[in-house]
CSV table of C-alpha atoms in Angstrom, one decimal:
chain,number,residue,atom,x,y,z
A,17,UNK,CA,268.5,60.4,34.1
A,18,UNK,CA,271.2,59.8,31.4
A,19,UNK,CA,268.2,60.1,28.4
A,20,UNK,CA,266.4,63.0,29.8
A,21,UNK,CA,270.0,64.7,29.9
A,22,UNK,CA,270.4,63.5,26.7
A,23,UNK,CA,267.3,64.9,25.5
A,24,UNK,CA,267.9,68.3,27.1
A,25,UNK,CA,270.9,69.2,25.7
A,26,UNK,CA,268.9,68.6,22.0
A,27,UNK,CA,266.0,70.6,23.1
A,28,UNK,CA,266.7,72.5,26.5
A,29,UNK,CA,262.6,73.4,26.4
A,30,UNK,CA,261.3,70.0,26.3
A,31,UNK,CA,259.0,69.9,29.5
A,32,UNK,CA,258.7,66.4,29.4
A,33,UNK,CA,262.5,65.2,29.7
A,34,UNK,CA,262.6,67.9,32.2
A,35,UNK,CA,260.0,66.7,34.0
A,36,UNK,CA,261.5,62.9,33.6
A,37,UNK,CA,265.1,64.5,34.7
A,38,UNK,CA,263.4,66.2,38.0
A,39,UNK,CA,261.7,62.5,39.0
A,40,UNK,CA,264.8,60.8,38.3
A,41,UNK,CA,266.7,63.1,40.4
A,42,UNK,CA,264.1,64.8,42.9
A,43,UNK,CA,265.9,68.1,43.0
A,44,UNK,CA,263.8,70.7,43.5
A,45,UNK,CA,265.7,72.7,41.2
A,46,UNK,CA,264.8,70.6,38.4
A,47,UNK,CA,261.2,70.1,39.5
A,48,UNK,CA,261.4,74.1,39.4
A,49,UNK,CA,262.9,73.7,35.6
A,50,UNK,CA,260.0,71.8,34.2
A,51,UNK,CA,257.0,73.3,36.3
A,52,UNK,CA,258.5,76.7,34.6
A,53,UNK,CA,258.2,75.1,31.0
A,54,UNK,CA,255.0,73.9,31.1
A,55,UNK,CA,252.9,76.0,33.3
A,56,UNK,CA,249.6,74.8,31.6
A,57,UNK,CA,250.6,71.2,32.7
A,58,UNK,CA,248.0,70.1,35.5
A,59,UNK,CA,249.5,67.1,36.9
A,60,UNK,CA,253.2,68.5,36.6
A,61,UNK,CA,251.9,71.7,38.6
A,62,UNK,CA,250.7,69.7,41.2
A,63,UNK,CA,253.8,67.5,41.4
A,64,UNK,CA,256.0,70.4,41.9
A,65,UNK,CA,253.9,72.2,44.2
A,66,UNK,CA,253.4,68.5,46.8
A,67,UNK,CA,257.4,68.1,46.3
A,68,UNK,CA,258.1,72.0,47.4
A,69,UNK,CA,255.7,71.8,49.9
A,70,UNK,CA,257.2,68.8,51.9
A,71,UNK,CA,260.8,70.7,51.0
A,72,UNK,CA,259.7,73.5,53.0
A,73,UNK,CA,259.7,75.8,49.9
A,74,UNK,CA,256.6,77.7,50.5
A,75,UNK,CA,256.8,80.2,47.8
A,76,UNK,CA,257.9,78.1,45.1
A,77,UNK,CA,254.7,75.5,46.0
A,78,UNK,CA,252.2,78.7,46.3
A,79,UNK,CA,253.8,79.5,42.6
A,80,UNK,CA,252.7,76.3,41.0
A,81,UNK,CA,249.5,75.6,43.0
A,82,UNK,CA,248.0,78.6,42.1
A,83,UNK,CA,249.0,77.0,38.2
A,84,UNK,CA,246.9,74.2,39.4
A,85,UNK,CA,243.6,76.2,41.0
A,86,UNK,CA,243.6,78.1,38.4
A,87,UNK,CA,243.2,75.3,35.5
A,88,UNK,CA,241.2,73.1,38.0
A,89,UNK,CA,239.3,74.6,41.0
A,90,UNK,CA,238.4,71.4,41.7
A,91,UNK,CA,241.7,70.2,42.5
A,92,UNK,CA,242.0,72.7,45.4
A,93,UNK,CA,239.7,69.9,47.9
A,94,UNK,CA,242.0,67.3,47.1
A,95,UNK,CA,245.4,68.9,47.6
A,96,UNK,CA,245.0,70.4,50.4
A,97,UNK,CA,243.6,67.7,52.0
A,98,UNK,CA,246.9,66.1,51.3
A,99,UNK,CA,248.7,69.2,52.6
A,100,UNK,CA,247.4,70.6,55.5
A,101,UNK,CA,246.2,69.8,58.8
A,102,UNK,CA,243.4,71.0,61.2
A,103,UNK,CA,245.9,73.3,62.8
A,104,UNK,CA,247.1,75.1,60.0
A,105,UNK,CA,246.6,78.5,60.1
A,106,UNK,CA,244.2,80.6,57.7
A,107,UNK,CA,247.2,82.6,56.6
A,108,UNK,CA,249.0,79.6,55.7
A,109,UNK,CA,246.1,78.5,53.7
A,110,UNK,CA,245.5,81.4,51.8
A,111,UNK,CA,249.1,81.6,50.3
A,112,UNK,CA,248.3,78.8,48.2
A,113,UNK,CA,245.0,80.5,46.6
A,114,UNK,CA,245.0,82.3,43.3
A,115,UNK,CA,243.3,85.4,43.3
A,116,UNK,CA,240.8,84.6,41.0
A,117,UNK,CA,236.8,84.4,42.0
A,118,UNK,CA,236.6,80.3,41.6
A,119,UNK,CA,239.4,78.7,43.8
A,120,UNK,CA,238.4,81.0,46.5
A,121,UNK,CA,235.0,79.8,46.1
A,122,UNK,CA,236.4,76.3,46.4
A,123,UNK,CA,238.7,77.5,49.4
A,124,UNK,CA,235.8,78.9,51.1
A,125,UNK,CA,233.8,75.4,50.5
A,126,UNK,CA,237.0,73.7,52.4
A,127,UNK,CA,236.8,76.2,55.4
A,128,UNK,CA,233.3,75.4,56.2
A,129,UNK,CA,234.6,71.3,55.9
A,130,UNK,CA,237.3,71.7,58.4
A,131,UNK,CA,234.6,73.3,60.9
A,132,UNK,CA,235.2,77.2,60.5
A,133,UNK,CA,231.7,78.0,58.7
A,134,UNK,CA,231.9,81.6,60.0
A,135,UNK,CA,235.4,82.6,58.3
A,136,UNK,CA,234.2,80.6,55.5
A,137,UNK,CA,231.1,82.1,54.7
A,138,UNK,CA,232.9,85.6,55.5
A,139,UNK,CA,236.0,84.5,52.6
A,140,UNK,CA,232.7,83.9,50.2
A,141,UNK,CA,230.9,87.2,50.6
A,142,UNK,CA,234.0,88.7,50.3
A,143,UNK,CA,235.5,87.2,47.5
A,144,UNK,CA,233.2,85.5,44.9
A,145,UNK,CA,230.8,87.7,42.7
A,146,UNK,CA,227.2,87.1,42.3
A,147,UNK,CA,228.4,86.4,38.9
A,148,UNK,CA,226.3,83.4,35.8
A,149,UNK,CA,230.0,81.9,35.7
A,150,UNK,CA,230.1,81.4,38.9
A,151,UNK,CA,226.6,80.0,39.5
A,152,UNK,CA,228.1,77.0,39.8
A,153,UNK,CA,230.5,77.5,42.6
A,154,UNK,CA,227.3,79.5,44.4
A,155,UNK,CA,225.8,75.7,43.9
A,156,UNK,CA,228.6,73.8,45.6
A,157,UNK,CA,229.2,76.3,48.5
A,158,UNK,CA,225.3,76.3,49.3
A,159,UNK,CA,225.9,72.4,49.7
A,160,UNK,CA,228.8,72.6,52.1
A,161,UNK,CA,226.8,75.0,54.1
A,162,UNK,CA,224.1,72.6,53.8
A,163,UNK,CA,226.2,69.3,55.1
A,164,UNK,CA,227.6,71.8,57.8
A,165,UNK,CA,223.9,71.7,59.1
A,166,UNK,CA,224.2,75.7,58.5
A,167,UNK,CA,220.4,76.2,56.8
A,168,UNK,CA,219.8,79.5,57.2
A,169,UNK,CA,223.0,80.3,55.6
A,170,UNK,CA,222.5,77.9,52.9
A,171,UNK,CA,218.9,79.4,52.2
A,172,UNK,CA,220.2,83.5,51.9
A,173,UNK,CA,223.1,82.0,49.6
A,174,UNK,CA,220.7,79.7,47.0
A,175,UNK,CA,219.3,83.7,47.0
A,176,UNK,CA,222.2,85.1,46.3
A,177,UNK,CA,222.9,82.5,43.2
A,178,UNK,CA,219.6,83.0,41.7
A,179,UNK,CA,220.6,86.8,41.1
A,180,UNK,CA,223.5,85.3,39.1
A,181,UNK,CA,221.4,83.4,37.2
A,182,UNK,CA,218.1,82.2,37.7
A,183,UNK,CA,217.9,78.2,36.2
A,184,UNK,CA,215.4,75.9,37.5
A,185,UNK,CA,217.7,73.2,39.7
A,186,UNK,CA,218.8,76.4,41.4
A,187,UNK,CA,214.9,77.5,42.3
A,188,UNK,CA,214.3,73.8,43.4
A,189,UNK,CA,217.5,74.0,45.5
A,190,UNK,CA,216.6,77.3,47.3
A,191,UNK,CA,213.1,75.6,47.7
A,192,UNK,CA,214.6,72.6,49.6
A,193,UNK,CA,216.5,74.9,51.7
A,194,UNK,CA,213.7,77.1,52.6
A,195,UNK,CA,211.7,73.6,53.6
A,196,UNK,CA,214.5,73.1,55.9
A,197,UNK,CA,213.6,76.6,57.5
A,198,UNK,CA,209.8,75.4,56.8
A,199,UNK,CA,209.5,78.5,55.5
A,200,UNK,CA,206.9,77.2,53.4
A,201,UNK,CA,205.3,79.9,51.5
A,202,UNK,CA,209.4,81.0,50.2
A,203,UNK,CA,209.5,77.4,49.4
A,204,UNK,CA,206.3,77.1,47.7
A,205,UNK,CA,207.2,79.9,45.9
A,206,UNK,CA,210.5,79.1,44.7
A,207,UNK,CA,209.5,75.5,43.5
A,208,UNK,CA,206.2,77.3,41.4
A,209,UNK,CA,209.0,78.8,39.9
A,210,UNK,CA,210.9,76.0,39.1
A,211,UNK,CA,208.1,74.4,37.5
A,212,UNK,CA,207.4,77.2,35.2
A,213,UNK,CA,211.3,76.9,33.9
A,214,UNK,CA,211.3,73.2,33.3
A,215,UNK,CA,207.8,71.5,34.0
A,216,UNK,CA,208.7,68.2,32.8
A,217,UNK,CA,210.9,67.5,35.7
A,218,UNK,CA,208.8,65.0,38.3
A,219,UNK,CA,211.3,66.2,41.0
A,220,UNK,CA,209.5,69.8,41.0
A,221,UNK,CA,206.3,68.1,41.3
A,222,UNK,CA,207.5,65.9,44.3
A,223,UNK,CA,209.2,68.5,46.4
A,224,UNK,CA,206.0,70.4,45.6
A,225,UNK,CA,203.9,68.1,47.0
A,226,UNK,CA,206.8,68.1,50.0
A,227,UNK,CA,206.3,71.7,50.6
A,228,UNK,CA,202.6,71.2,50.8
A,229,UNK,CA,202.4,68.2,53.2
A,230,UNK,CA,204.5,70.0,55.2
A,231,UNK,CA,202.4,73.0,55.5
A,232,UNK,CA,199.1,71.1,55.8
A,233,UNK,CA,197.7,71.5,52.7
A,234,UNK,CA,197.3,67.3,52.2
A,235,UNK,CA,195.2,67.4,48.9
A,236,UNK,CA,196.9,69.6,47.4
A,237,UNK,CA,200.4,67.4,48.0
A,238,UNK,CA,198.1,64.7,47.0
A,239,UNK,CA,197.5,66.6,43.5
A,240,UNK,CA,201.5,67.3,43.3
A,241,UNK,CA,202.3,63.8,43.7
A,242,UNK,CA,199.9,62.6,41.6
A,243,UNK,CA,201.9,64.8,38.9
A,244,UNK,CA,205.1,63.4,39.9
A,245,UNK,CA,204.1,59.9,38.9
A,246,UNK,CA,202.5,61.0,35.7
A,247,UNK,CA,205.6,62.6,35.1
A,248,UNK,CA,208.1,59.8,36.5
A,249,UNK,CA,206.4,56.4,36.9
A,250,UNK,CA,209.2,54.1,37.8
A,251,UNK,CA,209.9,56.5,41.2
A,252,UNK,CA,207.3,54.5,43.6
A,253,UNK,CA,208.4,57.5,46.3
A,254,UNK,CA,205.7,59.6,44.8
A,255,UNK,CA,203.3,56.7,45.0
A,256,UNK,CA,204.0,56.0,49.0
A,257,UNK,CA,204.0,59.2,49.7
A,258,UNK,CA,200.7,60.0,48.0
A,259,UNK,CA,199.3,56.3,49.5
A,260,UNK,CA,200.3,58.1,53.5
A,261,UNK,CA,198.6,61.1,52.8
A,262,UNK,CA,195.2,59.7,51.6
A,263,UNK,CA,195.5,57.6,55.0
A,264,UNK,CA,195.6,60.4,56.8
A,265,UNK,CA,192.5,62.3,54.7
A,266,UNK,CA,190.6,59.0,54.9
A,267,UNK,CA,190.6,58.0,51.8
A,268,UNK,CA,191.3,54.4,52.4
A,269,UNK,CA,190.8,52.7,48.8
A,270,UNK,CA,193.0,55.2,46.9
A,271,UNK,CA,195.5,55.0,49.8
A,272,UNK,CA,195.2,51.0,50.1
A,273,UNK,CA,196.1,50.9,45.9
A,274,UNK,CA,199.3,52.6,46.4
A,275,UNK,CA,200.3,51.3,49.1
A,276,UNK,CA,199.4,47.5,47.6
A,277,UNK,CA,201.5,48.8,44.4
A,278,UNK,CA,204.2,50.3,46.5
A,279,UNK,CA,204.3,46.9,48.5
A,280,UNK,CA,205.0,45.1,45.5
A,281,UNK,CA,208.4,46.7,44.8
A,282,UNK,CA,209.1,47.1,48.7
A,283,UNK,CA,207.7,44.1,50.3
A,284,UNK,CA,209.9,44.8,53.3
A,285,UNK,CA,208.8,48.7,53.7
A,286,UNK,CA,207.4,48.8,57.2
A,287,UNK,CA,205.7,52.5,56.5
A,288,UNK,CA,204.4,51.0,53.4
A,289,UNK,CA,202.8,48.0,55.3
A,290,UNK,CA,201.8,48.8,58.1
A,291,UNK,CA,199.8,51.9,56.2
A,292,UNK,CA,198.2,49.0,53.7
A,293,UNK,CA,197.1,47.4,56.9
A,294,UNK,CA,195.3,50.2,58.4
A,295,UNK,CA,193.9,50.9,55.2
A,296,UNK,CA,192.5,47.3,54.2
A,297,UNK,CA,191.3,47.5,58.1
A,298,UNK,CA,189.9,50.7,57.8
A,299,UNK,CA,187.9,49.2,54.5
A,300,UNK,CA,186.3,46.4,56.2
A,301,UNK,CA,188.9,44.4,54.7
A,302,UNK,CA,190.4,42.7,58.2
A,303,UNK,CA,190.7,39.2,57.0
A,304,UNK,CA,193.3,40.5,54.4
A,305,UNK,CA,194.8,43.4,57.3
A,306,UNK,CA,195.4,40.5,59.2
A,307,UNK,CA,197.3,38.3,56.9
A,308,UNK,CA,199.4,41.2,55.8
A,309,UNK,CA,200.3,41.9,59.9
A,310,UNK,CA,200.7,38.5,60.8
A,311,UNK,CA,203.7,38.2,57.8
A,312,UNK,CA,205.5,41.2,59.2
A,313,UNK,CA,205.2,40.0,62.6
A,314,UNK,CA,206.6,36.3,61.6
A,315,UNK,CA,209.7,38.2,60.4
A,316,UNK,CA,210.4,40.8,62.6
A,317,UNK,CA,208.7,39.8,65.8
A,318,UNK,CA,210.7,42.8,68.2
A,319,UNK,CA,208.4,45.0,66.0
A,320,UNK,CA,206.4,46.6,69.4
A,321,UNK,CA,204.1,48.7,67.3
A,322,UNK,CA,202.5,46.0,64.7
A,323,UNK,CA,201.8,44.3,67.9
A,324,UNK,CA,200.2,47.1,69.0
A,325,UNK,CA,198.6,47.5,65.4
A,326,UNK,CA,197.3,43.7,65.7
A,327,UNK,CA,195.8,44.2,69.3
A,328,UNK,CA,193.8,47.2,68.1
């Protein structure tokens, strides 16, 4: 306490012994002092503004949190987690929002966490233009919507933000959400789009071939997956996923050689084995079905449906 004084009376503007000065003595006042002369100074904002709020000094913590949300939006999840409680009234809330298009994106994101989607959603239409700057906060919204199990909503939003600006992760996105909805053609649409934007991305391809199992059209996913692994060989997803589909559509050797390939990385994959064994079956191959069953079964013999598998 003694230095920072010390300090002061050299340079009465240095935030820093200010700062030190207000920790030393945890007046409020002083906090006050050195939130003033620094008001670019994230961590020092958010100091002041926990140390006001616990004080009961509601104005003077709205003053330096809306410092804080406006450097770092992100911030705005964290503090008032540490804040606020279930209970606390919207109005409460809102005094500690700066009026700017971002943190009230993020404050509408935190709404929807704490279970009020509706008002949340509401605060976002309102508030936060379909703007390219904001594309991102349109992104993390849509995925709060999305964890609140809120898919429709999610969908007419990843709309919205492709108005702002049209990028493929953000067609792919809208895409997933629209498979949600199995809306399929929307989805097949929006992920044809995606592809056009980047095409060297496997994901496109694999939530493609997503869409198109979904719908029915197997071969088709077939062909998308197929483009996947060209694209991304490492992701043995594509491979299984390709492999369950030829089972269904009978083709039994291409489906048994990605399912033997998938088994090698994921020997303990039931899907993945219990598909190879209806394929090597299916093949004539029952000597080698019945070796690959009879493994399973020795480790996980609760497993009621490779019984089944072996009786039939």
């Amino acid at each position: 306490e003694a230095e920072a004084r010390a300090v002061l009376r050299a340079s009465p503007y240095d935030h820093r012994a200010a700062w030190a000065l207000a920790r030393a003595t945890g007046d409020p006042g002083r906090y006050g002092t050195a939130a003033d002369l620094f008001p670019a100074h994230a961590d020092l904002q958010r100091e002041a503004g926990l140390l006001f709020w616990d004080n009961g000094l509601k104005e003077a913590a709205a003053r330096c949190l809306h410092r804080l949300f406006e450097q770092e939006p992100s911030a705005l999840g964290p503090v008032l987690e540490e804040l606020l409680d279930e209970d606390t009234p919207r109005e409460e809330l809102e005094r500690l929002i700066p009026p700017h298009p971002a943190p009230r994106a993020r404050f509408a994101g935190e709404l929807v966490r704490r279970g009020r989607w509706k008002e949340g959603h509401e605060y976002f239409q309102k508030h936060v233009p379909e703007t390219a700057e904001l594309a991102r906060e349109f992104d993390l919204f849509a995925d709060r919507l999305r964890e609140a199990g809120q898919w429709g909503l999610e969908a007419a939003l990843r709309e919205r933000r492709l108005k702002a600006a049209s990028d493929a992760p953000a067609h792919a996105a809208a895409a997933a959400a629209w498979l949600k909805l199995q809306v399929y053609e929307r989805a097949l649409e929006r992920i044809t789009f995606a592809l056009r934007i980047d095409p060297a991305t496997a994901a496109w391809d694999g939530l493609k071939g997503d869409i198109l199992a979904a719908k029915g059209a197997r071969l088709e996913a077939i062909e998308a997956y197929t483009a996947a692994k060209a694209k991304d060989p490492s992701n043995v997803e594509w491979i299984l996923r390709r492999g369950l589909l030829a089972l269904d559509e009978r083709l039994h050797e291409a489906a048994a050689g990605d399912l033997r390939e998938v088994l090698r990385s994921r020997p303990d994959d039931r899907r993945t084995r219990l598909g190879l064994v209806r394929a090597e079956a299916a093949l004539g191959r029952k000597d080698t079905a019945q070796l690959l069953l009879e493994e399973w079964i020795q480790r996980h013999p609760e497993d009621a449906g490779a019984k089944s598998l072996r009786n039939s």
